[in-house]
Amino acid sequence: MVRKVLAVLAALLVLLPVPLQGPAAAAPAASRVTYDHHSLMIDGRRVVVQAAEIHYFRLPSPGLWRDVLEKIRAGGFNAVSVYFDWAYHSPKPGVYDFTGVRDVDRFLRTAERAGLYVVARPGPYINAETTGGGFPGWLKNVPGRGRSSDPGFTEAYRDWLHHINPIIARHQVGRGGSVILYNAENEYAANTDAAYMQDIQDQARADGIDVPITTNDCCDAADWTSTWATGPGAVQMPGVDDYPQSFDCPNAETVWGPWGEGVTERLRDDAPVFAAEYQAGSIDLENAGYERCRALTGPAYMKYFYKSNLMVSGATLFNYYMGFGGTNWGFLAQPNDVYTSYDYGAALTEARQPTTKYDEFKRQGYFLQSVAPLAKTDPAAAPTTDNPAIGVVARTNPDTGTRFALVRHADRAATTTDAATLSWTVPDGTYALPVQVAGRDAHVLVGAYDLGGQRLAASSSEIMTHAHIGGRDVAVLYGTAGSPGATILRYPAKPQVRVLEGDVRWAFAGGDLRLDYTHRGLARVLVSGGGRRPLLLLLGTDETAATFWRAGTDAAPVLVRGTSLVRSAAVEGGTVRLTADTAQAGEVEVFADVQASRLRLAGGAGDTDVRVTRTPSGSLLGRVPGPREAARLPALTGWRVHDEAPEAAPGFDDSSWRTADRTTTESPMKPKAGPVLYADDYGFHYGDVWYRGRFTATGAETTVALNAITGRRGRYLVWLDGRYLGSAAGGTQADVDAANPDPGPGRFTVPAGLLKPGRTATLAVLVQNMGHNDDWTADDNRFKQPRGLVAASVEGSPATVAWKIQGARGGEDLTDPVRGPLNTGGLYGERSGWHLPGYPDRSWKEVAAPAARPLAPGVTWYRTEFGLDLPGGQDVSVGLRFGGAVPAGSRTMVYLNGWNIGQYGGDIGPQKEFVLPAGLLREHGRNTLALAVTSTAAATGGPGPIGLFAYGAVRGGVPVPDVPGPSYPLTR
Ligand code: IPT
């Protein structure tokens, strides 16, 4: 577990070796990405990088990549940070797949088109709560320690890099793409090996990577990242990971920065401060549900910590982990810290819905993108405050003289609302500014700023954005509702001031136009003359500011008030064409070039003309339609049921199964007796694995003693000669301590009289593996920990047991490469295609609902079909909901059209709702739902009630093509 690991790591760090001296890998001279102490530069132009972390492998629908990426862009981000998951692409040594849902080339192209830079993070190790931390299951059979320069591992990871690097390389900015940084490894701080760290970078350069190389530092892995780290392994432009709010979702209301102030450390003097992973959500370690994690990392946290970080660290690169979390579909999850949903409490939910966190990102992100001097700042003298409860920190841009002041409580835990008057001396003069700070809020004020054609001397409102539109400046400023605001603008001569809306007092003296107001609704002030081009000042609150969108090119930006999302805007002739989503009908106001007098709304089934009038603000005002009709989602009926687990019966034919007779293993954990039974050693890396063991009975058998390691939340079920003996929780071993003894060992009494002396007895064991441990500590004891049976004996009998093993059909030779290695395990139904569309289930028994029929211990399958015809031109995010209490005894794998979209129940997690992503979901056609229910005990019924529901619906969205996937029967 992460926390425990952190503690272990702290101890390990003391032992870190003194770094070797040598040259750091420099970027090739041709790179268009450079950097200095302050910021990254692209073609010499400074940029503030505001990135959201997103994992394509957690959204198996390439059409939806565009939706999420456009939402990220619209939310004020100009970049995404992306892990590339080795395990997701490679089922077998030497076999790689980059097609379909694995088409990362398409993902990178989509990011480019959405206007997003990319921080590429191909590992080889990625962590990210993915199975094996991104290491493929087959790597457990490769000699040599993971994350080291051992030859076996080196050969394996180089092969991965030589597949992924060229794809990343052709998407670099220097080649017309948008990749700006390359992240080598991931928080590589324990058991480190400099030669390995260096080799990753050398391979990247050899593969054509010419952007700066970074690494996300955790825990002071200074070998690679400090100014004195000059190589081997040293990176050019290091970043730091910060999770100041911890992962304590249950205590969201009280937690406030237990892991520190979250000020990103400066690591090198010659490189900018880079918040490589800054907490923007949380894993749900305590099964509290992701809404609790969203509360833990909500707008208050974002305001206080993100703004403090910006102002105290001077960082100019931020990556927020996660921007959109997505789904651990199939067996993507690492077993110990997560369940199916990787919603992460992020700004965009797993169902792609924006939250109030999204609004806060938009306010902050637009500011970072609009106010260019933020890209180069140094600490500066702070304004004085007349109230010691309010603390102020300031920075200045040494070239432009622009000032920034962070206003927050001196005591970061304070929850009171306090007011002060700041006295701020800027090059333009000394100004008295009224400020008010609510508990745990923070504001970044700007002074001495050339705001377009204006001169902003100082303001106690925050700038959200401003743009030069049609000969005038339009600026959106905001402050907490009810708080006082003052804005001072400089004019060579007295300008004309028209307060179009709201209560704003103004005065002009000594070149200063001073506006005083209370932040309330949206006030509008038009300033013209005075020797400058006109200015439309929009003074809002947090809430009204969040209704604004900025879109279009820098040459012709458009500001929009209203709609649920503006994806893009274009001004053509006299028409503004908005591509927008609307959740309901409502007002839209467009600030565009005055030449434009018409508005067309794209998105939805086709363009719609929106009737508009010109407002006194010079904007266009109209009403946009919402979704045309509510989506009708059918009830799930027509279920059919079939019992499974024929493997438990003595007569089952397992002649095609692998004989488990290996005597050696690459796992550091060696069997104490008998053959190696570890699933990975036989090529079965993901999901359920069956064992059948035969022995000649004597009648004296007393106990079947087993031990299986499955990772947390796994378990195993045992039958002897067809008789169900019971189940046990699978072992986790990596986390064993006195308080949490390893649950793996299970003892099962042999029923008297069951076994007949001299006859062959058959043990059948179904082991439900939950994925591979990560390798955060670069320790094979952890990563190469076995899965499946690790010990098996029949007490009271001298007989040896002859074992056979069967996991996913074909093992590493996938029968369904489209859905890939992580989709299915080795249940009989999975091996036989019961999860697939088109499987002939007509002979199965009809049942009203899965809950309507008693469950026996073992495996039961349910299937049904449902038709959909969702309204065109709308985006309806559909989910599957299990009603009732989450069952502890039975767990359900959910297959939508053959895709394993989640696991429910069985102590896996609190999750009751599962996203059915468009693309996998046939929105206009037949859908097949298959449930594989494994129960450790008899129960009155299967899971449910089960129904479809909508997480949200908007007019708009993006076209989402169906993701193809083979139907039954698989031909391989
Ligand atoms: C940090 C990892 O780099 C990232 O991959 C992910 O696992 C994240 O944590 C937690 O979700 S590790 C840091 C918290 C010590």
PDB file of C-alpha atoms in Angstrom, residues 456-576:
ATOM      1  CA  LEU A 456      -3.950  47.220 -15.219  1.00  0.00           C
ATOM      2  CA  ALA A 457      -2.257  48.924 -12.275  1.00  0.00           C
ATOM      3  CA  ALA A 458      -3.771  46.612  -9.673  1.00  0.00           C
ATOM      4  CA  SER A 459      -6.914  44.683  -8.888  1.00  0.00           C
ATOM      5  CA  SER A 460      -8.339  42.797  -5.968  1.00  0.00           C
ATOM      6  CA  SER A 461     -10.319  40.692  -8.416  1.00  0.00           C
ATOM      7  CA  GLU A 462      -8.697  37.713 -10.059  1.00  0.00           C
ATOM      8  CA  ILE A 463      -8.237  37.595 -13.785  1.00  0.00           C
ATOM      9  CA  MET A 464      -9.920  34.660 -15.430  1.00  0.00           C
ATOM     10  CA  THR A 465      -9.147  35.585 -19.003  1.00  0.00           C
ATOM     11  CA  HIS A 466      -8.940  38.423 -21.428  1.00  0.00           C
ATOM     12  CA  ALA A 467      -8.781  38.635 -25.174  1.00  0.00           C
ATOM     13  CA  HIS A 468      -8.435  41.166 -27.943  1.00  0.00           C
ATOM     14  CA  ILE A 469     -11.667  40.744 -29.811  1.00  0.00           C
ATOM     15  CA  GLY A 470     -12.707  42.922 -32.705  1.00  0.00           C
ATOM     16  CA  GLY A 471     -10.733  46.013 -31.822  1.00  0.00           C
ATOM     17  CA  ARG A 472     -11.405  45.975 -28.107  1.00  0.00           C
ATOM     18  CA  ASP A 473     -10.282  44.101 -25.038  1.00  0.00           C
ATOM     19  CA  VAL A 474     -12.732  41.900 -23.248  1.00  0.00           C
ATOM     20  CA  ALA A 475     -11.674  40.838 -19.769  1.00  0.00           C
ATOM     21  CA  VAL A 476     -13.355  38.534 -17.275  1.00  0.00           C
ATOM     22  CA  LEU A 477     -12.405  39.246 -13.664  1.00  0.00           C
ATOM     23  CA  TYR A 478     -13.942  37.599 -10.633  1.00  0.00           C
ATOM     24  CA  GLY A 479     -14.026  37.351  -6.869  1.00  0.00           C
ATOM     25  CA  THR A 480     -15.869  35.533  -4.120  1.00  0.00           C
ATOM     26  CA  ALA A 481     -19.560  36.443  -4.166  1.00  0.00           C
ATOM     27  CA  GLY A 482     -20.174  39.278  -1.710  1.00  0.00           C
ATOM     28  CA  SER A 483     -16.524  40.262  -1.348  1.00  0.00           C
ATOM     29  CA  PRO A 484     -15.340  43.794  -2.131  1.00  0.00           C
ATOM     30  CA  GLY A 485     -13.440  44.453  -5.314  1.00  0.00           C
ATOM     31  CA  ALA A 486     -11.354  47.272  -6.682  1.00  0.00           C
ATOM     32  CA  THR A 487      -9.694  47.543 -10.058  1.00  0.00           C
ATOM     33  CA  ILE A 488      -7.373  50.331 -11.101  1.00  0.00           C
ATOM     34  CA  LEU A 489      -6.615  50.964 -14.757  1.00  0.00           C
ATOM     35  CA  ARG A 490      -4.272  53.641 -16.073  1.00  0.00           C
ATOM     36  CA  TYR A 491      -5.222  56.094 -18.825  1.00  0.00           C
ATOM     37  CA  PRO A 492      -3.293  58.911 -20.415  1.00  0.00           C
ATOM     38  CA  ALA A 493      -6.523  60.928 -20.469  1.00  0.00           C
ATOM     39  CA  LYS A 494      -9.907  60.656 -18.857  1.00  0.00           C
ATOM     40  CA  PRO A 495     -11.854  57.835 -20.520  1.00  0.00           C
ATOM     41  CA  GLN A 496     -15.598  57.464 -20.898  1.00  0.00           C
ATOM     42  CA  VAL A 497     -16.975  54.920 -18.478  1.00  0.00           C
ATOM     43  CA  ARG A 498     -20.366  53.288 -18.884  1.00  0.00           C
ATOM     44  CA  VAL A 499     -21.578  50.884 -16.260  1.00  0.00           C
ATOM     45  CA  LEU A 500     -23.802  48.647 -18.353  1.00  0.00           C
ATOM     46  CA  GLU A 501     -24.861  46.353 -15.596  1.00  0.00           C
ATOM     47  CA  GLY A 502     -24.320  46.040 -11.870  1.00  0.00           C
ATOM     48  CA  ASP A 503     -23.303  48.441  -9.172  1.00  0.00           C
ATOM     49  CA  VAL A 504     -19.850  49.769  -9.916  1.00  0.00           C
ATOM     50  CA  ARG A 505     -18.569  53.135  -8.660  1.00  0.00           C
ATOM     51  CA  TRP A 506     -15.785  54.801 -10.546  1.00  0.00           C
ATOM     52  CA  ALA A 507     -13.499  57.762 -10.253  1.00  0.00           C
ATOM     53  CA  PHE A 508     -10.680  59.112 -12.371  1.00  0.00           C
ATOM     54  CA  ALA A 509      -7.732  60.913 -10.824  1.00  0.00           C
ATOM     55  CA  GLY A 510      -4.071  61.237 -11.680  1.00  0.00           C
ATOM     56  CA  GLY A 511      -4.317  58.841 -14.602  1.00  0.00           C
ATOM     57  CA  ASP A 512      -5.992  56.178 -12.479  1.00  0.00           C
ATOM     58  CA  LEU A 513      -9.456  54.959 -13.273  1.00  0.00           C
ATOM     59  CA  ARG A 514     -10.543  53.305 -10.074  1.00  0.00           C
ATOM     60  CA  LEU A 515     -13.565  51.016 -10.030  1.00  0.00           C
ATOM     61  CA  ASP A 516     -15.065  49.899  -6.722  1.00  0.00           C
ATOM     62  CA  TYR A 517     -17.733  47.233  -6.459  1.00  0.00           C
ATOM     63  CA  THR A 518     -18.922  44.158  -4.666  1.00  0.00           C
ATOM     64  CA  HIS A 519     -18.537  40.863  -6.534  1.00  0.00           C
ATOM     65  CA  ARG A 520     -22.095  39.931  -7.332  1.00  0.00           C
ATOM     66  CA  GLY A 521     -23.591  38.283 -10.396  1.00  0.00           C
ATOM     67  CA  LEU A 522     -21.948  39.774 -13.438  1.00  0.00           C
ATOM     68  CA  ALA A 523     -21.265  43.495 -13.627  1.00  0.00           C
ATOM     69  CA  ARG A 524     -20.292  45.046 -16.946  1.00  0.00           C
ATOM     70  CA  VAL A 525     -18.298  48.177 -17.524  1.00  0.00           C
ATOM     71  CA  LEU A 526     -17.432  49.650 -20.898  1.00  0.00           C
ATOM     72  CA  VAL A 527     -14.432  51.949 -20.956  1.00  0.00           C
ATOM     73  CA  SER A 528     -13.595  53.855 -24.096  1.00  0.00           C
ATOM     74  CA  GLY A 529     -11.441  56.769 -25.108  1.00  0.00           C
ATOM     75  CA  GLY A 530      -8.771  57.927 -22.712  1.00  0.00           C
ATOM     76  CA  GLY A 531      -6.092  57.166 -25.258  1.00  0.00           C
ATOM     77  CA  ARG A 532      -6.577  53.417 -25.389  1.00  0.00           C
ATOM     78  CA  ARG A 533      -8.670  50.985 -27.350  1.00  0.00           C
ATOM     79  CA  PRO A 534     -12.016  50.151 -25.756  1.00  0.00           C
ATOM     80  CA  LEU A 535     -12.325  47.710 -22.888  1.00  0.00           C
ATOM     81  CA  LEU A 536     -15.312  45.650 -21.868  1.00  0.00           C
ATOM     82  CA  LEU A 537     -14.789  44.632 -18.287  1.00  0.00           C
ATOM     83  CA  LEU A 538     -16.888  41.755 -17.012  1.00  0.00           C
ATOM     84  CA  LEU A 539     -16.770  41.529 -13.227  1.00  0.00           C
ATOM     85  CA  GLY A 540     -18.144  38.252 -11.939  1.00  0.00           C
ATOM     86  CA  THR A 541     -18.142  35.842  -9.075  1.00  0.00           C
ATOM     87  CA  ASP A 542     -16.553  32.388  -8.994  1.00  0.00           C
ATOM     88  CA  GLU A 543     -19.865  31.048 -10.216  1.00  0.00           C
ATOM     89  CA  THR A 544     -20.514  33.494 -13.029  1.00  0.00           C
ATOM     90  CA  ALA A 545     -16.898  33.335 -14.176  1.00  0.00           C
ATOM     91  CA  ALA A 546     -17.293  29.580 -14.553  1.00  0.00           C
ATOM     92  CA  THR A 547     -20.048  30.099 -17.113  1.00  0.00           C
ATOM     93  CA  PHE A 548     -17.510  31.549 -19.554  1.00  0.00           C
ATOM     94  CA  TRP A 549     -15.668  29.659 -22.249  1.00  0.00           C
ATOM     95  CA  ARG A 550     -12.845  30.748 -24.405  1.00  0.00           C
ATOM     96  CA  ALA A 551     -12.422  29.190 -27.801  1.00  0.00           C
ATOM     97  CA  GLY A 552     -11.191  29.868 -31.267  1.00  0.00           C
ATOM     98  CA  THR A 553      -7.775  30.785 -32.500  1.00  0.00           C
ATOM     99  CA  ASP A 554      -5.597  33.383 -30.883  1.00  0.00           C
ATOM    100  CA  ALA A 555      -6.179  35.471 -33.984  1.00  0.00           C
ATOM    101  CA  ALA A 556      -9.935  35.339 -33.538  1.00  0.00           C
ATOM    102  CA  PRO A 557     -10.743  34.326 -30.002  1.00  0.00           C
ATOM    103  CA  VAL A 558     -14.334  34.100 -28.946  1.00  0.00           C
ATOM    104  CA  LEU A 559     -15.691  34.290 -25.430  1.00  0.00           C
ATOM    105  CA  VAL A 560     -18.925  32.544 -24.710  1.00  0.00           C
ATOM    106  CA  ARG A 561     -21.162  32.803 -21.679  1.00  0.00           C
ATOM    107  CA  GLY A 562     -23.441  29.818 -21.287  1.00  0.00           C
ATOM    108  CA  THR A 563     -23.837  26.304 -22.700  1.00  0.00           C
ATOM    109  CA  SER A 564     -22.381  23.270 -20.897  1.00  0.00           C
ATOM    110  CA  LEU A 565     -19.197  23.068 -22.916  1.00  0.00           C
ATOM    111  CA  VAL A 566     -17.683  24.945 -25.805  1.00  0.00           C
ATOM    112  CA  ARG A 567     -15.469  22.615 -27.782  1.00  0.00           C
ATOM    113  CA  SER A 568     -14.473  25.053 -30.483  1.00  0.00           C
ATOM    114  CA  ALA A 569     -15.504  28.232 -32.220  1.00  0.00           C
ATOM    115  CA  ALA A 570     -14.820  29.692 -35.604  1.00  0.00           C
ATOM    116  CA  VAL A 571     -15.710  33.028 -37.099  1.00  0.00           C
ATOM    117  CA  GLU A 572     -16.473  32.719 -40.802  1.00  0.00           C
ATOM    118  CA  GLY A 573     -17.797  35.699 -42.682  1.00  0.00           C
ATOM    119  CA  GLY A 574     -20.414  37.214 -40.459  1.00  0.00           C
ATOM    120  CA  THR A 575     -21.124  34.004 -38.593  1.00  0.00           C
ATOM    121  CA  VAL A 576     -19.814  32.596 -35.364  1.00  0.00           C
TER     122      VAL A 576
END
